[in-house]
């Protein structure tokens, strides 16, 4: 077992920011899959997340293919219990704590618990918080939950703290895949400055400026999906940006 969570904690201690590329097995196929793999071989992010709000393609074979080609740790980011695969290196065991739908707070967890336990996969409990990204997201629709309005800083913070107090190992601030606006930096900062667990941020990040805002605001790990699906070459740009960001931070300590 690679113990990815320990790695996340170590990086956090050293203020080393991380990048994950999110691949949706339904969309990442054929030509797009080949160019994504080529880009990942050239520039490796810290993690590849695999999953989506709705996935119809087999997850096992998708991860097999990925692992044959690249050495990057694969983390499951499942929209529901059917997306579990023992092939991944770790699983984000997501609880949709911004919602009030028991199915995504405990139902899907019960459905998948024994298979997960038996597989021996590393499990990272994650408090998943959906924030309005300017349009109705697939996760909002599929989960029958509502996102938290982006200006309701205190509600987002209270939700994140409730996640921490109830034992989540990370909090994931999500604007929704393809969000028009990513999670605002002021909101990220409000959460990170009150939390002592790592914070992951995703949804609607399309530029290195978005990554910078997210890292400057204290996020530990940024997740990018749609943008690299549109243009897999952006992987190199985002990986290089993250490296340079970390180098600059280190130099500023000297
Ligand atoms: C979605 O956070 C991820 O769950 C990534 O979102 O596809 O908009 O980059 P994008």
PDB file of C-alpha atoms and ligand atoms in Angstrom:
ATOM      1  CA  UNK A   1       0.000   0.000   0.000  1.00  0.00           C
ATOM      2  CA  UNK A   2       1.372   3.423  -0.974  1.00  0.00           C
ATOM      3  CA  UNK A   3      -0.189   5.409   1.900  1.00  0.00           C
ATOM      4  CA  UNK A   4      -1.175   8.383  -0.181  1.00  0.00           C
ATOM      5  CA  UNK A   5      -2.853  10.151   2.715  1.00  0.00           C
ATOM      6  CA  UNK A   6       0.418  10.181   4.636  1.00  0.00           C
ATOM      7  CA  UNK A   7       2.059  11.688   1.548  1.00  0.00           C
ATOM      8  CA  UNK A   8      -0.639  14.369   1.429  1.00  0.00           C
ATOM      9  CA  UNK A   9      -0.023  15.191   5.094  1.00  0.00           C
ATOM     10  CA  UNK A  10       3.750  15.378   4.587  1.00  0.00           C
ATOM     11  CA  UNK A  11       3.335  17.666   1.581  1.00  0.00           C
ATOM     12  CA  UNK A  12       0.949  19.811   3.574  1.00  0.00           C
ATOM     13  CA  UNK A  13       3.474  20.101   6.376  1.00  0.00           C
ATOM     14  CA  UNK A  14       6.051  21.384   3.883  1.00  0.00           C
ATOM     15  CA  UNK A  15       3.455  23.604   2.195  1.00  0.00           C
ATOM     16  CA  UNK A  16       3.931  21.664  -1.035  1.00  0.00           C
ATOM     17  CA  UNK A  17       0.893  22.120  -3.228  1.00  0.00           C
ATOM     18  CA  UNK A  18      -0.435  19.168  -5.213  1.00  0.00           C
ATOM     19  CA  UNK A  19      -2.272  18.672  -8.478  1.00  0.00           C
ATOM     20  CA  UNK A  20      -4.700  15.949  -9.517  1.00  0.00           C
ATOM     21  CA  UNK A  21      -5.970  15.345 -13.026  1.00  0.00           C
ATOM     22  CA  UNK A  22      -9.517  13.992 -13.071  1.00  0.00           C
ATOM     23  CA  UNK A  23     -10.373  11.468 -15.770  1.00  0.00           C
ATOM     24  CA  UNK A  24     -13.946  10.444 -16.479  1.00  0.00           C
ATOM     25  CA  UNK A  25     -13.831   6.930 -18.035  1.00  0.00           C
ATOM     26  CA  UNK A  26     -16.911   7.663 -20.165  1.00  0.00           C
ATOM     27  CA  UNK A  27     -15.324  10.668 -21.807  1.00  0.00           C
ATOM     28  CA  UNK A  28     -11.647   9.775 -21.740  1.00  0.00           C
ATOM     29  CA  UNK A  29     -11.580   7.217 -24.548  1.00  0.00           C
ATOM     30  CA  UNK A  30      -9.956   6.613 -27.926  1.00  0.00           C
ATOM     31  CA  UNK A  31      -7.968   9.566 -29.235  1.00  0.00           C
ATOM     32  CA  UNK A  32      -8.528  11.622 -26.086  1.00  0.00           C
ATOM     33  CA  UNK A  33      -7.263   8.756 -23.911  1.00  0.00           C
ATOM     34  CA  UNK A  34      -4.098   8.378 -26.041  1.00  0.00           C
ATOM     35  CA  UNK A  35      -3.306  12.079 -25.966  1.00  0.00           C
ATOM     36  CA  UNK A  36      -4.054  12.250 -22.227  1.00  0.00           C
ATOM     37  CA  UNK A  37      -1.711   9.329 -21.554  1.00  0.00           C
ATOM     38  CA  UNK A  38       0.971  10.911 -23.731  1.00  0.00           C
ATOM     39  CA  UNK A  39       0.642  14.151 -21.750  1.00  0.00           C
ATOM     40  CA  UNK A  40       0.726  12.301 -18.410  1.00  0.00           C
ATOM     41  CA  UNK A  41       3.916  10.503 -19.470  1.00  0.00           C
ATOM     42  CA  UNK A  42       5.512  13.829 -20.247  1.00  0.00           C
ATOM     43  CA  UNK A  43       4.381  15.623 -17.082  1.00  0.00           C
ATOM     44  CA  UNK A  44       3.098  13.692 -14.099  1.00  0.00           C
ATOM     45  CA  UNK A  45       0.669  15.313 -11.679  1.00  0.00           C
ATOM     46  CA  UNK A  46       0.631  14.040  -8.089  1.00  0.00           C
ATOM     47  CA  UNK A  47      -2.508  11.965  -8.655  1.00  0.00           C
ATOM     48  CA  UNK A  48      -4.922  10.839 -11.287  1.00  0.00           C
ATOM     49  CA  UNK A  49      -8.479  10.875  -9.992  1.00  0.00           C
ATOM     50  CA  UNK A  50     -10.919   8.531 -11.720  1.00  0.00           C
ATOM     51  CA  UNK A  51     -14.690   8.872 -11.540  1.00  0.00           C
ATOM     52  CA  UNK A  52     -17.651  11.092 -12.271  1.00  0.00           C
ATOM     53  CA  UNK A  53     -21.214  11.819 -11.270  1.00  0.00           C
ATOM     54  CA  UNK A  54     -22.406   9.312 -13.846  1.00  0.00           C
ATOM     55  CA  UNK A  55     -20.098   6.684 -15.324  1.00  0.00           C
ATOM     56  CA  UNK A  56     -21.207   3.850 -17.569  1.00  0.00           C
ATOM     57  CA  UNK A  57     -17.827   2.483 -18.701  1.00  0.00           C
ATOM     58  CA  UNK A  58     -16.057  -0.288 -16.757  1.00  0.00           C
ATOM     59  CA  UNK A  59     -13.723   1.253 -14.179  1.00  0.00           C
ATOM     60  CA  UNK A  60     -11.436  -1.784 -13.697  1.00  0.00           C
ATOM     61  CA  UNK A  61     -10.246  -1.952 -17.295  1.00  0.00           C
ATOM     62  CA  UNK A  62      -9.871   1.815 -17.445  1.00  0.00           C
ATOM     63  CA  UNK A  63      -7.535   1.757 -14.439  1.00  0.00           C
ATOM     64  CA  UNK A  64      -5.674  -1.274 -15.840  1.00  0.00           C
ATOM     65  CA  UNK A  65      -4.992   0.636 -19.023  1.00  0.00           C
ATOM     66  CA  UNK A  66      -3.876   3.704 -17.111  1.00  0.00           C
ATOM     67  CA  UNK A  67      -1.566   1.743 -14.829  1.00  0.00           C
ATOM     68  CA  UNK A  68       0.029  -0.080 -17.758  1.00  0.00           C
ATOM     69  CA  UNK A  69       1.021   3.272 -19.190  1.00  0.00           C
ATOM     70  CA  UNK A  70       1.829   5.579 -16.275  1.00  0.00           C
ATOM     71  CA  UNK A  71       3.146   5.253 -12.724  1.00  0.00           C
ATOM     72  CA  UNK A  72       0.996   8.015 -11.214  1.00  0.00           C
ATOM     73  CA  UNK A  73      -1.091   7.020  -8.164  1.00  0.00           C
ATOM     74  CA  UNK A  74      -4.725   6.445  -9.114  1.00  0.00           C
ATOM     75  CA  UNK A  75      -7.365   7.664  -6.670  1.00  0.00           C
ATOM     76  CA  UNK A  76     -11.025   6.792  -7.089  1.00  0.00           C
ATOM     77  CA  UNK A  77     -13.383   9.749  -6.993  1.00  0.00           C
ATOM     78  CA  UNK A  78     -16.663   7.860  -7.268  1.00  0.00           C
ATOM     79  CA  UNK A  79     -20.083   9.301  -7.957  1.00  0.00           C
ATOM     80  CA  UNK A  80     -21.662   6.225  -6.393  1.00  0.00           C
ATOM     81  CA  UNK A  81     -20.944   2.718  -5.083  1.00  0.00           C
ATOM     82  CA  UNK A  82     -20.902   1.171  -8.570  1.00  0.00           C
ATOM     83  CA  UNK A  83     -17.704   3.044  -9.359  1.00  0.00           C
ATOM     84  CA  UNK A  84     -15.619   1.205  -6.778  1.00  0.00           C
ATOM     85  CA  UNK A  85     -12.616  -0.665  -8.160  1.00  0.00           C
ATOM     86  CA  UNK A  86      -9.991  -2.561  -6.156  1.00  0.00           C
ATOM     87  CA  UNK A  87      -7.477  -1.706  -8.897  1.00  0.00           C
ATOM     88  CA  UNK A  88      -6.980   1.871  -7.700  1.00  0.00           C
ATOM     89  CA  UNK A  89      -4.313   2.889  -5.188  1.00  0.00           C
ATOM     90  CA  UNK A  90      -6.752   4.717  -2.940  1.00  0.00           C
ATOM     91  CA  UNK A  91     -10.394   5.684  -2.648  1.00  0.00           C
ATOM     92  CA  UNK A  92     -11.897   8.993  -1.639  1.00  0.00           C
ATOM     93  CA  UNK A  93     -14.741   7.716   0.550  1.00  0.00           C
ATOM     94  CA  UNK A  94     -16.965  10.688  -0.139  1.00  0.00           C
ATOM     95  CA  UNK A  95     -19.716  11.931   2.122  1.00  0.00           C
ATOM     96  CA  UNK A  96     -21.764  14.667   0.486  1.00  0.00           C
ATOM     97  CA  UNK A  97     -21.970  16.752   3.659  1.00  0.00           C
ATOM     98  CA  UNK A  98     -23.364  19.871   1.998  1.00  0.00           C
ATOM     99  CA  UNK A  99     -26.426  17.801   1.095  1.00  0.00           C
ATOM    100  CA  UNK A 100     -29.176  16.249   3.141  1.00  0.00           C
ATOM    101  CA  UNK A 101     -29.650  13.109   1.110  1.00  0.00           C
ATOM    102  CA  UNK A 102     -28.966  10.058   3.300  1.00  0.00           C
ATOM    103  CA  UNK A 103     -28.092   8.026   0.207  1.00  0.00           C
ATOM    104  CA  UNK A 104     -24.917  10.082  -0.244  1.00  0.00           C
ATOM    105  CA  UNK A 105     -24.234  10.433   3.475  1.00  0.00           C
ATOM    106  CA  UNK A 106     -24.421   6.721   4.336  1.00  0.00           C
ATOM    107  CA  UNK A 107     -26.464   4.684   1.808  1.00  0.00           C
ATOM    108  CA  UNK A 108     -23.836   4.259  -0.931  1.00  0.00           C
ATOM    109  CA  UNK A 109     -21.222   3.715   1.790  1.00  0.00           C
ATOM    110  CA  UNK A 110     -23.104   0.725   3.188  1.00  0.00           C
ATOM    111  CA  UNK A 111     -23.589  -0.681  -0.307  1.00  0.00           C
ATOM    112  CA  UNK A 112     -19.867  -0.640  -1.026  1.00  0.00           C
ATOM    113  CA  UNK A 113     -18.346  -1.057   2.470  1.00  0.00           C
ATOM    114  CA  UNK A 114     -17.612  -4.794   2.500  1.00  0.00           C
ATOM    115  CA  UNK A 115     -16.125  -4.877  -0.980  1.00  0.00           C
ATOM    116  CA  UNK A 116     -13.925  -1.917  -0.058  1.00  0.00           C
ATOM    117  CA  UNK A 117     -12.810  -3.489   3.208  1.00  0.00           C
ATOM    118  CA  UNK A 118     -12.054  -6.844   1.570  1.00  0.00           C
ATOM    119  CA  UNK A 119     -10.010  -5.231  -1.186  1.00  0.00           C
ATOM    120  CA  UNK A 120      -7.566  -3.703   1.302  1.00  0.00           C
ATOM    121  CA  UNK A 121      -7.517  -0.470  -0.720  1.00  0.00           C
ATOM    122  CA  UNK A 122      -6.419   2.692   1.084  1.00  0.00           C
ATOM    123  CA  UNK A 123      -9.520   4.630   2.120  1.00  0.00           C
ATOM    124  CA  UNK A 124      -9.458   8.398   2.572  1.00  0.00           C
ATOM    125  CA  UNK A 125     -12.690   9.627   4.200  1.00  0.00           C
ATOM    126  CA  UNK A 126     -13.612  12.886   2.493  1.00  0.00           C
ATOM    127  CA  UNK A 127     -16.212  15.488   3.424  1.00  0.00           C
ATOM    128  CA  UNK A 128     -17.490  16.625   0.045  1.00  0.00           C
ATOM    129  CA  UNK A 129     -18.989  20.108  -0.078  1.00  0.00           C
ATOM    130  CA  UNK A 130     -20.787  21.303  -3.160  1.00  0.00           C
ATOM    131  CA  UNK A 131     -20.682  25.056  -3.755  1.00  0.00           C
ATOM    132  CA  UNK A 132     -22.598  26.946  -6.415  1.00  0.00           C
ATOM    133  CA  UNK A 133     -20.388  27.210  -9.496  1.00  0.00           C
ATOM    134  CA  UNK A 134     -22.777  29.283 -11.597  1.00  0.00           C
ATOM    135  CA  UNK A 135     -24.837  26.478 -13.104  1.00  0.00           C
ATOM    136  CA  UNK A 136     -26.599  23.296 -12.038  1.00  0.00           C
ATOM    137  CA  UNK A 137     -23.865  20.667 -11.818  1.00  0.00           C
ATOM    138  CA  UNK A 138     -24.132  16.978 -12.668  1.00  0.00           C
ATOM    139  CA  UNK A 139     -23.425  16.075  -9.043  1.00  0.00           C
ATOM    140  CA  UNK A 140     -26.236  18.336  -7.863  1.00  0.00           C
ATOM    141  CA  UNK A 141     -28.642  16.709 -10.298  1.00  0.00           C
ATOM    142  CA  UNK A 142     -27.528  13.117  -9.698  1.00  0.00           C
ATOM    143  CA  UNK A 143     -27.368  13.412  -5.911  1.00  0.00           C
ATOM    144  CA  UNK A 144     -30.661  15.280  -5.468  1.00  0.00           C
ATOM    145  CA  UNK A 145     -28.905  17.803  -3.262  1.00  0.00           C
ATOM    146  CA  UNK A 146     -28.478  21.548  -3.495  1.00  0.00           C
ATOM    147  CA  UNK A 147     -25.193  23.391  -3.601  1.00  0.00           C
ATOM    148  CA  UNK A 148     -24.352  25.973  -0.950  1.00  0.00           C
ATOM    149  CA  UNK A 149     -24.633  29.549  -2.305  1.00  0.00           C
ATOM    150  CA  UNK A 150     -21.086  30.794  -2.944  1.00  0.00           C
ATOM    151  CA  UNK A 151     -21.532  33.925  -0.813  1.00  0.00           C
ATOM    152  CA  UNK A 152     -22.601  31.925   2.277  1.00  0.00           C
ATOM    153  CA  UNK A 153     -19.100  31.737   3.733  1.00  0.00           C
ATOM    154  CA  UNK A 154     -20.210  30.842   7.236  1.00  0.00           C
ATOM    155  CA  UNK A 155     -22.395  27.955   6.084  1.00  0.00           C
ATOM    156  CA  UNK A 156     -19.540  26.540   4.008  1.00  0.00           C
ATOM    157  CA  UNK A 157     -17.160  26.932   6.951  1.00  0.00           C
ATOM    158  CA  UNK A 158     -19.570  25.359   9.435  1.00  0.00           C
ATOM    159  CA  UNK A 159     -20.090  22.449   7.043  1.00  0.00           C
ATOM    160  CA  UNK A 160     -16.334  21.953   6.646  1.00  0.00           C
ATOM    161  CA  UNK A 161     -15.747  22.116  10.394  1.00  0.00           C
ATOM    162  CA  UNK A 162     -18.583  19.642  10.958  1.00  0.00           C
ATOM    163  CA  UNK A 163     -16.774  17.361   8.513  1.00  0.00           C
ATOM    164  CA  UNK A 164     -13.523  17.706  10.381  1.00  0.00           C
ATOM    165  CA  UNK A 165     -15.160  17.143  13.772  1.00  0.00           C
ATOM    166  CA  UNK A 166     -16.954  14.062  12.519  1.00  0.00           C
ATOM    167  CA  UNK A 167     -13.689  12.458  11.436  1.00  0.00           C
ATOM    168  CA  UNK A 168     -13.260  13.235   7.737  1.00  0.00           C
ATOM    169  CA  UNK A 169      -9.593  13.126   6.748  1.00  0.00           C
ATOM    170  CA  UNK A 170      -9.938  15.741   4.027  1.00  0.00           C
ATOM    171  CA  UNK A 171     -12.489  18.314   2.929  1.00  0.00           C
ATOM    172  CA  UNK A 172     -13.242  18.662  -0.782  1.00  0.00           C
ATOM    173  CA  UNK A 173     -14.628  22.030  -1.895  1.00  0.00           C
ATOM    174  CA  UNK A 174     -16.380  21.359  -5.195  1.00  0.00           C
ATOM    175  CA  UNK A 175     -17.833  23.904  -7.615  1.00  0.00           C
ATOM    176  CA  UNK A 176     -18.995  21.047  -9.858  1.00  0.00           C
ATOM    177  CA  UNK A 177     -17.380  19.675 -12.970  1.00  0.00           C
ATOM    178  CA  UNK A 178     -17.474  22.276 -15.730  1.00  0.00           C
ATOM    179  CA  UNK A 179     -18.436  25.033 -13.295  1.00  0.00           C
ATOM    180  CA  UNK A 180     -18.635  28.500 -14.798  1.00  0.00           C
ATOM    181  CA  UNK A 181     -16.852  29.921 -11.768  1.00  0.00           C
ATOM    182  CA  UNK A 182     -14.424  27.965  -9.564  1.00  0.00           C
ATOM    183  CA  UNK A 183     -14.721  28.116  -5.769  1.00  0.00           C
ATOM    184  CA  UNK A 184     -13.884  31.753  -4.837  1.00  0.00           C
ATOM    185  CA  UNK A 185     -10.440  32.236  -3.312  1.00  0.00           C
ATOM    186  CA  UNK A 186     -11.872  34.180  -0.358  1.00  0.00           C
ATOM    187  CA  UNK A 187     -14.101  31.227   0.421  1.00  0.00           C
ATOM    188  CA  UNK A 188     -11.241  28.726   0.145  1.00  0.00           C
ATOM    189  CA  UNK A 189      -9.170  30.919   2.432  1.00  0.00           C
ATOM    190  CA  UNK A 190     -11.987  31.214   4.949  1.00  0.00           C
ATOM    191  CA  UNK A 191     -12.174  27.426   5.159  1.00  0.00           C
ATOM    192  CA  UNK A 192      -8.442  26.631   5.097  1.00  0.00           C
ATOM    193  CA  UNK A 193      -7.668  29.167   7.794  1.00  0.00           C
ATOM    194  CA  UNK A 194     -10.015  27.390  10.207  1.00  0.00           C
ATOM    195  CA  UNK A 195      -9.285  23.755   9.365  1.00  0.00           C
ATOM    196  CA  UNK A 196      -6.463  21.463  10.360  1.00  0.00           C
ATOM    197  CA  UNK A 197      -7.094  18.789   7.748  1.00  0.00           C
ATOM    198  CA  UNK A 198      -6.087  19.000   4.071  1.00  0.00           C
ATOM    199  CA  UNK A 199      -8.401  20.818   1.687  1.00  0.00           C
ATOM    200  CA  UNK A 200      -8.975  19.696  -1.904  1.00  0.00           C
ATOM    201  CA  UNK A 201     -10.540  22.133  -4.362  1.00  0.00           C
ATOM    202  CA  UNK A 202     -12.035  21.348  -7.756  1.00  0.00           C
ATOM    203  CA  UNK A 203     -14.536  22.422 -10.356  1.00  0.00           C
ATOM    204  CA  UNK A 204     -14.213  24.990 -13.132  1.00  0.00           C
ATOM    205  CA  UNK A 205     -10.455  25.531 -12.932  1.00  0.00           C
ATOM    206  CA  UNK A 206      -9.232  26.283 -16.433  1.00  0.00           C
ATOM    207  CA  UNK A 207      -6.114  28.427 -16.085  1.00  0.00           C
ATOM    208  CA  UNK A 208      -2.897  28.632 -14.082  1.00  0.00           C
ATOM    209  CA  UNK A 209      -4.353  31.784 -12.487  1.00  0.00           C
ATOM    210  CA  UNK A 210      -7.158  29.605 -11.086  1.00  0.00           C
ATOM    211  CA  UNK A 211      -4.546  27.224  -9.666  1.00  0.00           C
ATOM    212  CA  UNK A 212      -2.615  30.140  -8.192  1.00  0.00           C
ATOM    213  CA  UNK A 213      -5.742  31.560  -6.537  1.00  0.00           C
ATOM    214  CA  UNK A 214      -6.564  28.160  -5.111  1.00  0.00           C
ATOM    215  CA  UNK A 215      -3.028  27.536  -3.759  1.00  0.00           C
ATOM    216  CA  UNK A 216      -2.635  31.115  -2.468  1.00  0.00           C
ATOM    217  CA  UNK A 217      -5.900  30.646  -0.577  1.00  0.00           C
ATOM    218  CA  UNK A 218      -4.432  27.673   1.267  1.00  0.00           C
ATOM    219  CA  UNK A 219      -5.784  24.681  -0.655  1.00  0.00           C
ATOM    220  CA  UNK A 220      -3.488  21.661  -0.568  1.00  0.00           C
ATOM    221  CA  UNK A 221      -4.632  19.915  -3.714  1.00  0.00           C
ATOM    222  CA  UNK A 222      -6.257  21.261  -6.883  1.00  0.00           C
ATOM    223  CA  UNK A 223      -8.285  19.021  -9.195  1.00  0.00           C
ATOM    224  CA  UNK A 224      -8.646  19.740 -12.900  1.00  0.00           C
ATOM    225  CA  UNK A 225     -10.870  17.729 -15.227  1.00  0.00           C
ATOM    226  CA  UNK A 226     -12.791  19.475 -18.015  1.00  0.00           C
ATOM    227  CA  UNK A 227      -9.994  21.842 -19.026  1.00  0.00           C
ATOM    228  CA  UNK A 228      -7.567  19.008 -19.729  1.00  0.00           C
ATOM    229  CA  UNK A 229     -10.267  17.071 -21.558  1.00  0.00           C
ATOM    230  CA  UNK A 230     -10.590  20.050 -23.886  1.00  0.00           C
ATOM    231  CA  UNK A 231      -6.830  20.221 -24.279  1.00  0.00           C
ATOM    232  CA  UNK A 232      -4.630  17.468 -22.770  1.00  0.00           C
ATOM    233  CA  UNK A 233      -1.517  19.603 -23.436  1.00  0.00           C
ATOM    234  CA  UNK A 234      -2.666  21.757 -20.519  1.00  0.00           C
ATOM    235  CA  UNK A 235      -1.500  18.936 -18.229  1.00  0.00           C
ATOM    236  CA  UNK A 236       2.123  19.956 -18.864  1.00  0.00           C
ATOM    237  CA  UNK A 237       1.298  23.615 -18.259  1.00  0.00           C
ATOM    238  CA  UNK A 238      -0.517  22.868 -14.986  1.00  0.00           C
ATOM    239  CA  UNK A 239       2.128  20.415 -13.728  1.00  0.00           C
ATOM    240  CA  UNK A 240       4.924  22.879 -14.508  1.00  0.00           C
ATOM    241  CA  UNK A 241       3.021  25.706 -12.886  1.00  0.00           C
ATOM    242  CA  UNK A 242       2.528  23.671  -9.695  1.00  0.00           C
ATOM    243  CA  UNK A 243       6.252  22.771  -9.592  1.00  0.00           C
ATOM    244  CA  UNK A 244       7.284  26.376 -10.114  1.00  0.00           C
ATOM    245  CA  UNK A 245       4.800  27.559  -7.514  1.00  0.00           C
ATOM    246  CA  UNK A 246       6.327  25.169  -4.979  1.00  0.00           C
ATOM    247  CA  UNK A 247       9.873  26.172  -5.880  1.00  0.00           C
ATOM    248  CA  UNK A 248       9.093  29.874  -5.498  1.00  0.00           C
ATOM    249  CA  UNK A 249       7.510  29.211  -2.102  1.00  0.00           C
ATOM    250  CA  UNK A 250      10.597  27.305  -0.951  1.00  0.00           C
ATOM    251  CA  UNK A 251      12.953  30.025  -2.153  1.00  0.00           C
ATOM    252  CA  UNK A 252      10.986  32.621  -0.241  1.00  0.00           C
ATOM    253  CA  UNK A 253      11.902  30.809   3.018  1.00  0.00           C
ATOM    254  CA  UNK A 254      15.653  31.141   2.349  1.00  0.00           C
TER     255      UNK A 254
HETATM  256  C1  LIG B   1     -15.059  17.828 -10.580  1.00  0.00           C
HETATM  257  O1  LIG B   1     -13.549  18.901  -9.210  1.00  0.00           O
HETATM  258  C2  LIG B   1     -13.673  18.225 -10.384  1.00  0.00           C
HETATM  259  O2  LIG B   1     -15.498  16.998  -9.626  1.00  0.00           O
HETATM  260  C3  LIG B   1     -13.097  18.872 -11.595  1.00  0.00           C
HETATM  261  O3  LIG B   1     -13.947  19.810 -12.188  1.00  0.00           O
HETATM  262  O4  LIG B   1     -14.034  19.135 -14.553  1.00  0.00           O
HETATM  263  O5  LIG B   1     -14.558  21.477 -13.907  1.00  0.00           O
HETATM  264  O6  LIG B   1     -12.227  20.641 -13.808  1.00  0.00           O
HETATM  265  P1  LIG B   1     -13.682  20.293 -13.702  1.00  0.00           P
END
